[in-house]
Structures are given as C-alpha cells and as structure tokens.
C-alpha cells in the first residue's frame, strides 16, 4: 500500500462524544500542523494515533523510495534545455549506505567525476550556471516539483547565461553541487533536492544556491529556498525567487550570508548586466 495519498479509511477530524476536544480545534483549518489533537482519557484519541501512523509511514516511504531518473530525464528533455541532461551518482552505492554515510553523498563517483572534468575542460570559458536535481531525502519531492520548478525558471533566466548541461544526481546531498560545479568550472551552482520529510509534508523540495562552488564550502556560503511544494511555496514562486538570487549572485560575486534575499522587493527584467562583464574567478 502506498502512502503518497490519504488512506480512504483514514478517520476524519470530528471527535466522538467520549473524546475531550481541544479549545484550539478551530485552528486546525488553518494549518496542517499536528495541533488541537484532543484527548481520550489520559491518551490521544484513536483517530489521531492512526493519522500519526499514516503520516509517519508516508515520511519513511519518501526517504527510502528510489527516484525514477529515467522518467525525469525524459521530461526535462521535452523542455529543450541547451544540452541533454546528464545522470551521475554520488559515492554512496545504495540507499541504505546513503542514509548511514552522509559524507559519501557529498562526492561524485569516480567515473562521473572524470566525465564532468572532461566536460569542464572542453568548455573554453566554463559556465555561468550549473543546475543539479538530486533525490536527497525525498524522491517524491523531485518527482512532483522539480520539472515544474525548472520549467518556470527557464523563462526567467537571462538569455546571455552560459548554462551547463542539467545534472541529475542519484544519492545526492546538498554539497554534491559543490563537487559538480567545481568540475564543470561553473561560477554558480544550484541544486534542488528532496528535504527531510515531515509528518505533514513528505514531498517538500529544497533549493540551494552557491557562488563559486568548491569542495569544502560551508552552509554559510549558500542561499536556501525551502518548502517548495503545492501546499507551501509553489514551484512558480520559488522559481521567481531563485531567478533573482541567480542574477544577484552573478552580479555581486557572492552568495550565502553575504547575499540577502530581497526578491520580494525587486522586479525581474532584462536590464541586468551581462554576467560575464563582472569578471570570472576561474
């Protein structure tokens, strides 16, 4: 039985007469958070225990599921990006190892590292932008939201950007984009991957942007866009914010704590300078 959808047998939120309701019950219509659960004697009502078990199973399924990268690659090819997407793997050989050894998810498998090294050397000036899609901790997140995110993003990017081939990364952690971006000689890397599932959001996508990707970068050098999903920050909204961050990171030559997200106060237009006129740090 899959847990991607609500069980048809899941109980509703109405409490039977023998359950003591919470005074905050009306707030449940405003949030998916687990609030105002009520009680039955000294314990939670049976319905709430069942709902908790269902949500927990959904989170576990999202973490252990294998992403369908073949289907994802086909969908992205239909968007006609400048080059066909590339599929790579981290050094984690399987899902179980990936979950136990986060460090292996931050480095490319040797054969893929060599392949990206060759591609980077073949580009005379390197690339302005490297876009990576990784499974992360929720394959469900990228299967639902990665393609809509990139579709919305593409029309917002300046036509002058030199974009590397899209990279689809299996068993990926956030820092894998540093390894990928450095080998492709990219000025800026962006990775979108599944966030750690919660009990109300097993399909949340996170997006991380890093100027001058290098192995050993810290989280302080990244900007993060979180909770990308239909019920949270929609892919279209996240794409608009990401496009602004990309333009500003390339213009200012910085990201992370040095680049404050002010996208809500800015208007995207085509008047920004050519990214390469500010110099290249390669």
PDB file of N, CA, C and O in Angstrom, residues 106-153:
ATOM      1  N   UNK A 106      28.168  13.437  -0.656  1.00  0.00           N
ATOM      2  CA  UNK A 106      28.676  14.773  -0.981  1.00  0.00           C
ATOM      3  C   UNK A 106      29.783  14.746  -2.034  1.00  0.00           C
ATOM      4  O   UNK A 106      30.334  15.803  -2.379  1.00  0.00           O
ATOM      5  N   UNK A 107      30.140  13.560  -2.520  1.00  0.00           N
ATOM      6  CA  UNK A 107      31.224  13.450  -3.501  1.00  0.00           C
ATOM      7  C   UNK A 107      30.781  12.563  -4.653  1.00  0.00           C
ATOM      8  O   UNK A 107      30.044  11.589  -4.476  1.00  0.00           O
ATOM      9  N   UNK A 108      31.244  12.897  -5.851  1.00  0.00           N
ATOM     10  CA  UNK A 108      30.873  12.149  -7.045  1.00  0.00           C
ATOM     11  C   UNK A 108      31.573  10.802  -7.118  1.00  0.00           C
ATOM     12  O   UNK A 108      32.716  10.647  -6.665  1.00  0.00           O
ATOM     13  N   UNK A 109      30.882   9.838  -7.708  1.00  0.00           N
ATOM     14  CA  UNK A 109      31.526   8.565  -8.030  1.00  0.00           C
ATOM     15  C   UNK A 109      32.687   8.839  -8.981  1.00  0.00           C
ATOM     16  O   UNK A 109      32.600   9.742  -9.827  1.00  0.00           O
ATOM     17  N   UNK A 110      33.787   8.100  -8.877  1.00  0.00           N
ATOM     18  CA  UNK A 110      34.993   8.409  -9.670  1.00  0.00           C
ATOM     19  C   UNK A 110      34.747   8.506 -11.169  1.00  0.00           C
ATOM     20  O   UNK A 110      35.266   9.422 -11.830  1.00  0.00           O
ATOM     21  N   UNK A 111      33.963   7.587 -11.735  1.00  0.00           N
ATOM     22  CA  UNK A 111      33.744   7.628 -13.183  1.00  0.00           C
ATOM     23  C   UNK A 111      32.965   8.866 -13.604  1.00  0.00           C
ATOM     24  O   UNK A 111      33.222   9.450 -14.676  1.00  0.00           O
ATOM     25  N   UNK A 112      32.025   9.318 -12.772  1.00  0.00           N
ATOM     26  CA  UNK A 112      31.263  10.520 -13.095  1.00  0.00           C
ATOM     27  C   UNK A 112      32.106  11.769 -12.872  1.00  0.00           C
ATOM     28  O   UNK A 112      31.967  12.758 -13.611  1.00  0.00           O
ATOM     29  N   UNK A 113      32.981  11.745 -11.884  1.00  0.00           N
ATOM     30  CA  UNK A 113      33.889  12.867 -11.661  1.00  0.00           C
ATOM     31  C   UNK A 113      34.785  13.082 -12.876  1.00  0.00           C
ATOM     32  O   UNK A 113      34.979  14.223 -13.337  1.00  0.00           O
ATOM     33  N   UNK A 114      35.287  11.995 -13.427  1.00  0.00           N
ATOM     34  CA  UNK A 114      36.138  12.097 -14.610  1.00  0.00           C
ATOM     35  C   UNK A 114      35.360  12.643 -15.802  1.00  0.00           C
ATOM     36  O   UNK A 114      35.863  13.491 -16.559  1.00  0.00           O
ATOM     37  N   UNK A 115      34.118  12.196 -15.940  1.00  0.00           N
ATOM     38  CA  UNK A 115      33.298  12.641 -17.071  1.00  0.00           C
ATOM     39  C   UNK A 115      33.016  14.147 -16.987  1.00  0.00           C
ATOM     40  O   UNK A 115      33.082  14.858 -17.993  1.00  0.00           O
ATOM     41  N   UNK A 116      32.723  14.653 -15.791  1.00  0.00           N
ATOM     42  CA  UNK A 116      32.456  16.078 -15.648  1.00  0.00           C
ATOM     43  C   UNK A 116      33.733  16.907 -15.763  1.00  0.00           C
ATOM     44  O   UNK A 116      33.701  18.042 -16.244  1.00  0.00           O
ATOM     45  N   UNK A 117      34.849  16.349 -15.331  1.00  0.00           N
ATOM     46  CA  UNK A 117      36.137  17.032 -15.526  1.00  0.00           C
ATOM     47  C   UNK A 117      36.385  17.272 -17.010  1.00  0.00           C
ATOM     48  O   UNK A 117      36.802  18.361 -17.428  1.00  0.00           O
ATOM     49  N   UNK A 118      36.141  16.260 -17.820  1.00  0.00           N
ATOM     50  CA  UNK A 118      36.359  16.376 -19.268  1.00  0.00           C
ATOM     51  C   UNK A 118      35.416  17.397 -19.878  1.00  0.00           C
ATOM     52  O   UNK A 118      35.801  18.183 -20.752  1.00  0.00           O
ATOM     53  N   UNK A 119      34.177  17.407 -19.420  1.00  0.00           N
ATOM     54  CA  UNK A 119      33.210  18.373 -19.942  1.00  0.00           C
ATOM     55  C   UNK A 119      33.603  19.792 -19.551  1.00  0.00           C
ATOM     56  O   UNK A 119      33.489  20.729 -20.354  1.00  0.00           O
ATOM     57  N   UNK A 120      34.095  19.959 -18.324  1.00  0.00           N
ATOM     58  CA  UNK A 120      34.529  21.281 -17.898  1.00  0.00           C
ATOM     59  C   UNK A 120      35.724  21.784 -18.684  1.00  0.00           C
ATOM     60  O   UNK A 120      35.777  22.966 -19.060  1.00  0.00           O
ATOM     61  N   UNK A 121      36.662  20.897 -18.937  1.00  0.00           N
ATOM     62  CA  UNK A 121      37.838  21.303 -19.722  1.00  0.00           C
ATOM     63  C   UNK A 121      37.474  21.619 -21.161  1.00  0.00           C
ATOM     64  O   UNK A 121      38.126  22.448 -21.812  1.00  0.00           O
ATOM     65  N   UNK A 122      36.442  20.975 -21.678  1.00  0.00           N
ATOM     66  CA  UNK A 122      36.043  21.196 -23.069  1.00  0.00           C
ATOM     67  C   UNK A 122      35.381  22.547 -23.276  1.00  0.00           C
ATOM     68  O   UNK A 122      35.280  23.036 -24.405  1.00  0.00           O
ATOM     69  N   UNK A 123      34.923  23.170 -22.197  1.00  0.00           N
ATOM     70  CA  UNK A 123      34.304  24.491 -22.286  1.00  0.00           C
ATOM     71  C   UNK A 123      35.376  25.543 -22.082  1.00  0.00           C
ATOM     72  O   UNK A 123      35.978  25.634 -21.008  1.00  0.00           O
ATOM     73  N   UNK A 124      35.617  26.358 -23.104  1.00  0.00           N
ATOM     74  CA  UNK A 124      36.727  27.311 -23.062  1.00  0.00           C
ATOM     75  C   UNK A 124      36.624  28.263 -21.882  1.00  0.00           C
ATOM     76  O   UNK A 124      37.616  28.527 -21.188  1.00  0.00           O
ATOM     77  N   UNK A 125      35.443  28.795 -21.631  1.00  0.00           N
ATOM     78  CA  UNK A 125      35.269  29.786 -20.575  1.00  0.00           C
ATOM     79  C   UNK A 125      34.502  29.257 -19.379  1.00  0.00           C
ATOM     80  O   UNK A 125      34.119  30.023 -18.489  1.00  0.00           O
ATOM     81  N   UNK A 126      34.253  27.962 -19.316  1.00  0.00           N
ATOM     82  CA  UNK A 126      33.448  27.416 -18.242  1.00  0.00           C
ATOM     83  C   UNK A 126      31.981  27.801 -18.417  1.00  0.00           C
ATOM     84  O   UNK A 126      31.542  28.165 -19.511  1.00  0.00           O
ATOM     85  N   UNK A 127      31.220  27.744 -17.349  1.00  0.00           N
ATOM     86  CA  UNK A 127      29.791  28.044 -17.399  1.00  0.00           C
ATOM     87  C   UNK A 127      29.441  29.074 -16.333  1.00  0.00           C
ATOM     88  O   UNK A 127      30.102  29.175 -15.299  1.00  0.00           O
ATOM     89  N   UNK A 128      28.401  29.838 -16.610  1.00  0.00           N
ATOM     90  CA  UNK A 128      27.889  30.751 -15.590  1.00  0.00           C
ATOM     91  C   UNK A 128      27.094  29.996 -14.536  1.00  0.00           C
ATOM     92  O   UNK A 128      27.159  30.324 -13.350  1.00  0.00           O
ATOM     93  N   UNK A 129      26.322  29.004 -14.960  1.00  0.00           N
ATOM     94  CA  UNK A 129      25.357  28.364 -14.069  1.00  0.00           C
ATOM     95  C   UNK A 129      25.321  26.867 -14.290  1.00  0.00           C
ATOM     96  O   UNK A 129      25.287  26.391 -15.426  1.00  0.00           O
ATOM     97  N   UNK A 130      25.328  26.135 -13.195  1.00  0.00           N
ATOM     98  CA  UNK A 130      25.162  24.674 -13.206  1.00  0.00           C
ATOM     99  C   UNK A 130      23.918  24.343 -12.387  1.00  0.00           C
ATOM    100  O   UNK A 130      23.824  24.715 -11.217  1.00  0.00           O
ATOM    101  N   UNK A 131      22.951  23.649 -13.000  1.00  0.00           N
ATOM    102  CA  UNK A 131      21.708  23.265 -12.336  1.00  0.00           C
ATOM    103  C   UNK A 131      21.721  21.765 -12.072  1.00  0.00           C
ATOM    104  O   UNK A 131      21.926  20.967 -12.984  1.00  0.00           O
ATOM    105  N   UNK A 132      21.481  21.396 -10.824  1.00  0.00           N
ATOM    106  CA  UNK A 132      21.519  19.995 -10.405  1.00  0.00           C
ATOM    107  C   UNK A 132      20.178  19.627  -9.768  1.00  0.00           C
ATOM    108  O   UNK A 132      19.636  20.386  -8.971  1.00  0.00           O
ATOM    109  N   UNK A 133      19.668  18.456 -10.128  1.00  0.00           N
ATOM    110  CA  UNK A 133      18.489  17.892  -9.473  1.00  0.00           C
ATOM    111  C   UNK A 133      18.948  16.624  -8.756  1.00  0.00           C
ATOM    112  O   UNK A 133      19.472  15.702  -9.393  1.00  0.00           O
ATOM    113  N   UNK A 134      18.766  16.573  -7.451  1.00  0.00           N
ATOM    114  CA  UNK A 134      19.168  15.397  -6.678  1.00  0.00           C
ATOM    115  C   UNK A 134      17.994  14.808  -5.928  1.00  0.00           C
ATOM    116  O   UNK A 134      17.039  15.519  -5.585  1.00  0.00           O
ATOM    117  N   UNK A 135      18.059  13.513  -5.659  1.00  0.00           N
ATOM    118  CA  UNK A 135      16.954  12.866  -4.942  1.00  0.00           C
ATOM    119  C   UNK A 135      16.883  13.316  -3.486  1.00  0.00           C
ATOM    120  O   UNK A 135      15.810  13.506  -2.928  1.00  0.00           O
ATOM    121  N   UNK A 136      18.035  13.510  -2.840  1.00  0.00           N
ATOM    122  CA  UNK A 136      18.037  13.947  -1.452  1.00  0.00           C
ATOM    123  C   UNK A 136      17.296  12.965  -0.565  1.00  0.00           C
ATOM    124  O   UNK A 136      17.386  11.747  -0.737  1.00  0.00           O
ATOM    125  N   UNK A 137      16.532  13.502   0.375  1.00  0.00           N
ATOM    126  CA  UNK A 137      15.827  12.661   1.344  1.00  0.00           C
ATOM    127  C   UNK A 137      14.357  12.439   0.996  1.00  0.00           C
ATOM    128  O   UNK A 137      13.608  11.905   1.807  1.00  0.00           O
ATOM    129  N   UNK A 138      13.965  12.835  -0.210  1.00  0.00           N
ATOM    130  CA  UNK A 138      12.596  12.577  -0.648  1.00  0.00           C
ATOM    131  C   UNK A 138      12.542  12.503  -2.162  1.00  0.00           C
ATOM    132  O   UNK A 138      12.527  13.541  -2.843  1.00  0.00           O
ATOM    133  N   UNK A 139      12.513  11.291  -2.696  1.00  0.00           N
ATOM    134  CA  UNK A 139      12.361  11.114  -4.141  1.00  0.00           C
ATOM    135  C   UNK A 139      11.022  11.671  -4.601  1.00  0.00           C
ATOM    136  O   UNK A 139      10.880  12.166  -5.726  1.00  0.00           O
ATOM    137  N   UNK A 140      10.025  11.596  -3.735  1.00  0.00           N
ATOM    138  CA  UNK A 140       8.696  12.095  -4.062  1.00  0.00           C
ATOM    139  C   UNK A 140       8.728  13.587  -4.387  1.00  0.00           C
ATOM    140  O   UNK A 140       7.993  14.065  -5.265  1.00  0.00           O
ATOM    141  N   UNK A 141       9.588  14.325  -3.701  1.00  0.00           N
ATOM    142  CA  UNK A 141       9.658  15.777  -3.900  1.00  0.00           C
ATOM    143  C   UNK A 141      10.115  16.127  -5.309  1.00  0.00           C
ATOM    144  O   UNK A 141       9.525  16.989  -5.967  1.00  0.00           O
ATOM    145  N   UNK A 142      11.178  15.476  -5.787  1.00  0.00           N
ATOM    146  CA  UNK A 142      11.663  15.846  -7.118  1.00  0.00           C
ATOM    147  C   UNK A 142      10.738  15.306  -8.209  1.00  0.00           C
ATOM    148  O   UNK A 142      10.597  15.910  -9.274  1.00  0.00           O
ATOM    149  N   UNK A 143      10.097  14.177  -7.974  1.00  0.00           N
ATOM    150  CA  UNK A 143       9.178  13.642  -8.973  1.00  0.00           C
ATOM    151  C   UNK A 143       7.967  14.549  -9.156  1.00  0.00           C
ATOM    152  O   UNK A 143       7.420  14.649 -10.252  1.00  0.00           O
ATOM    153  N   UNK A 144       7.564  15.247  -8.094  1.00  0.00           N
ATOM    154  CA  UNK A 144       6.392  16.117  -8.174  1.00  0.00           C
ATOM    155  C   UNK A 144       6.732  17.548  -8.572  1.00  0.00           C
ATOM    156  O   UNK A 144       5.960  18.196  -9.286  1.00  0.00           O
ATOM    157  N   UNK A 145       7.879  18.065  -8.121  1.00  0.00           N
ATOM    158  CA  UNK A 145       8.087  19.507  -8.217  1.00  0.00           C
ATOM    159  C   UNK A 145       9.314  19.954  -9.006  1.00  0.00           C
ATOM    160  O   UNK A 145       9.409  21.147  -9.339  1.00  0.00           O
ATOM    161  N   UNK A 146      10.254  19.076  -9.317  1.00  0.00           N
ATOM    162  CA  UNK A 146      11.484  19.506  -9.977  1.00  0.00           C
ATOM    163  C   UNK A 146      11.223  20.010 -11.393  1.00  0.00           C
ATOM    164  O   UNK A 146      11.735  21.062 -11.799  1.00  0.00           O
ATOM    165  N   UNK A 147      10.434  19.274 -12.165  1.00  0.00           N
ATOM    166  CA  UNK A 147      10.170  19.681 -13.544  1.00  0.00           C
ATOM    167  C   UNK A 147       9.382  20.987 -13.602  1.00  0.00           C
ATOM    168  O   UNK A 147       9.747  21.900 -14.360  1.00  0.00           O
ATOM    169  N   UNK A 148       8.310  21.166 -12.818  1.00  0.00           N
ATOM    170  CA  UNK A 148       7.632  22.467 -12.821  1.00  0.00           C
ATOM    171  C   UNK A 148       8.541  23.624 -12.388  1.00  0.00           C
ATOM    172  O   UNK A 148       8.442  24.730 -12.925  1.00  0.00           O
ATOM    173  N   UNK A 149       9.439  23.362 -11.432  1.00  0.00           N
ATOM    174  CA  UNK A 149      10.358  24.405 -10.985  1.00  0.00           C
ATOM    175  C   UNK A 149      11.266  24.857 -12.118  1.00  0.00           C
ATOM    176  O   UNK A 149      11.408  26.055 -12.395  1.00  0.00           O
ATOM    177  N   UNK A 150      11.890  23.905 -12.812  1.00  0.00           N
ATOM    178  CA  UNK A 150      12.811  24.262 -13.887  1.00  0.00           C
ATOM    179  C   UNK A 150      12.080  24.870 -15.075  1.00  0.00           C
ATOM    180  O   UNK A 150      12.605  25.746 -15.757  1.00  0.00           O
ATOM    181  N   UNK A 151      10.868  24.407 -15.328  1.00  0.00           N
ATOM    182  CA  UNK A 151      10.076  24.979 -16.416  1.00  0.00           C
ATOM    183  C   UNK A 151       9.790  26.453 -16.156  1.00  0.00           C
ATOM    184  O   UNK A 151       9.908  27.297 -17.056  1.00  0.00           O
ATOM    185  N   UNK A 152       9.413  26.776 -14.912  1.00  0.00           N
ATOM    186  CA  UNK A 152       9.142  28.172 -14.566  1.00  0.00           C
ATOM    187  C   UNK A 152      10.422  28.997 -14.538  1.00  0.00           C
ATOM    188  O   UNK A 152      10.427  30.182 -14.898  1.00  0.00           O
ATOM    189  N   UNK A 153      11.534  28.394 -14.133  1.00  0.00           N
ATOM    190  CA  UNK A 153      12.798  29.113 -14.014  1.00  0.00           C
ATOM    191  C   UNK A 153      13.363  29.506 -15.367  1.00  0.00           C
ATOM    192  O   UNK A 153      13.898  30.610 -15.533  1.00  0.00           O
TER     193      UNK A 153
END
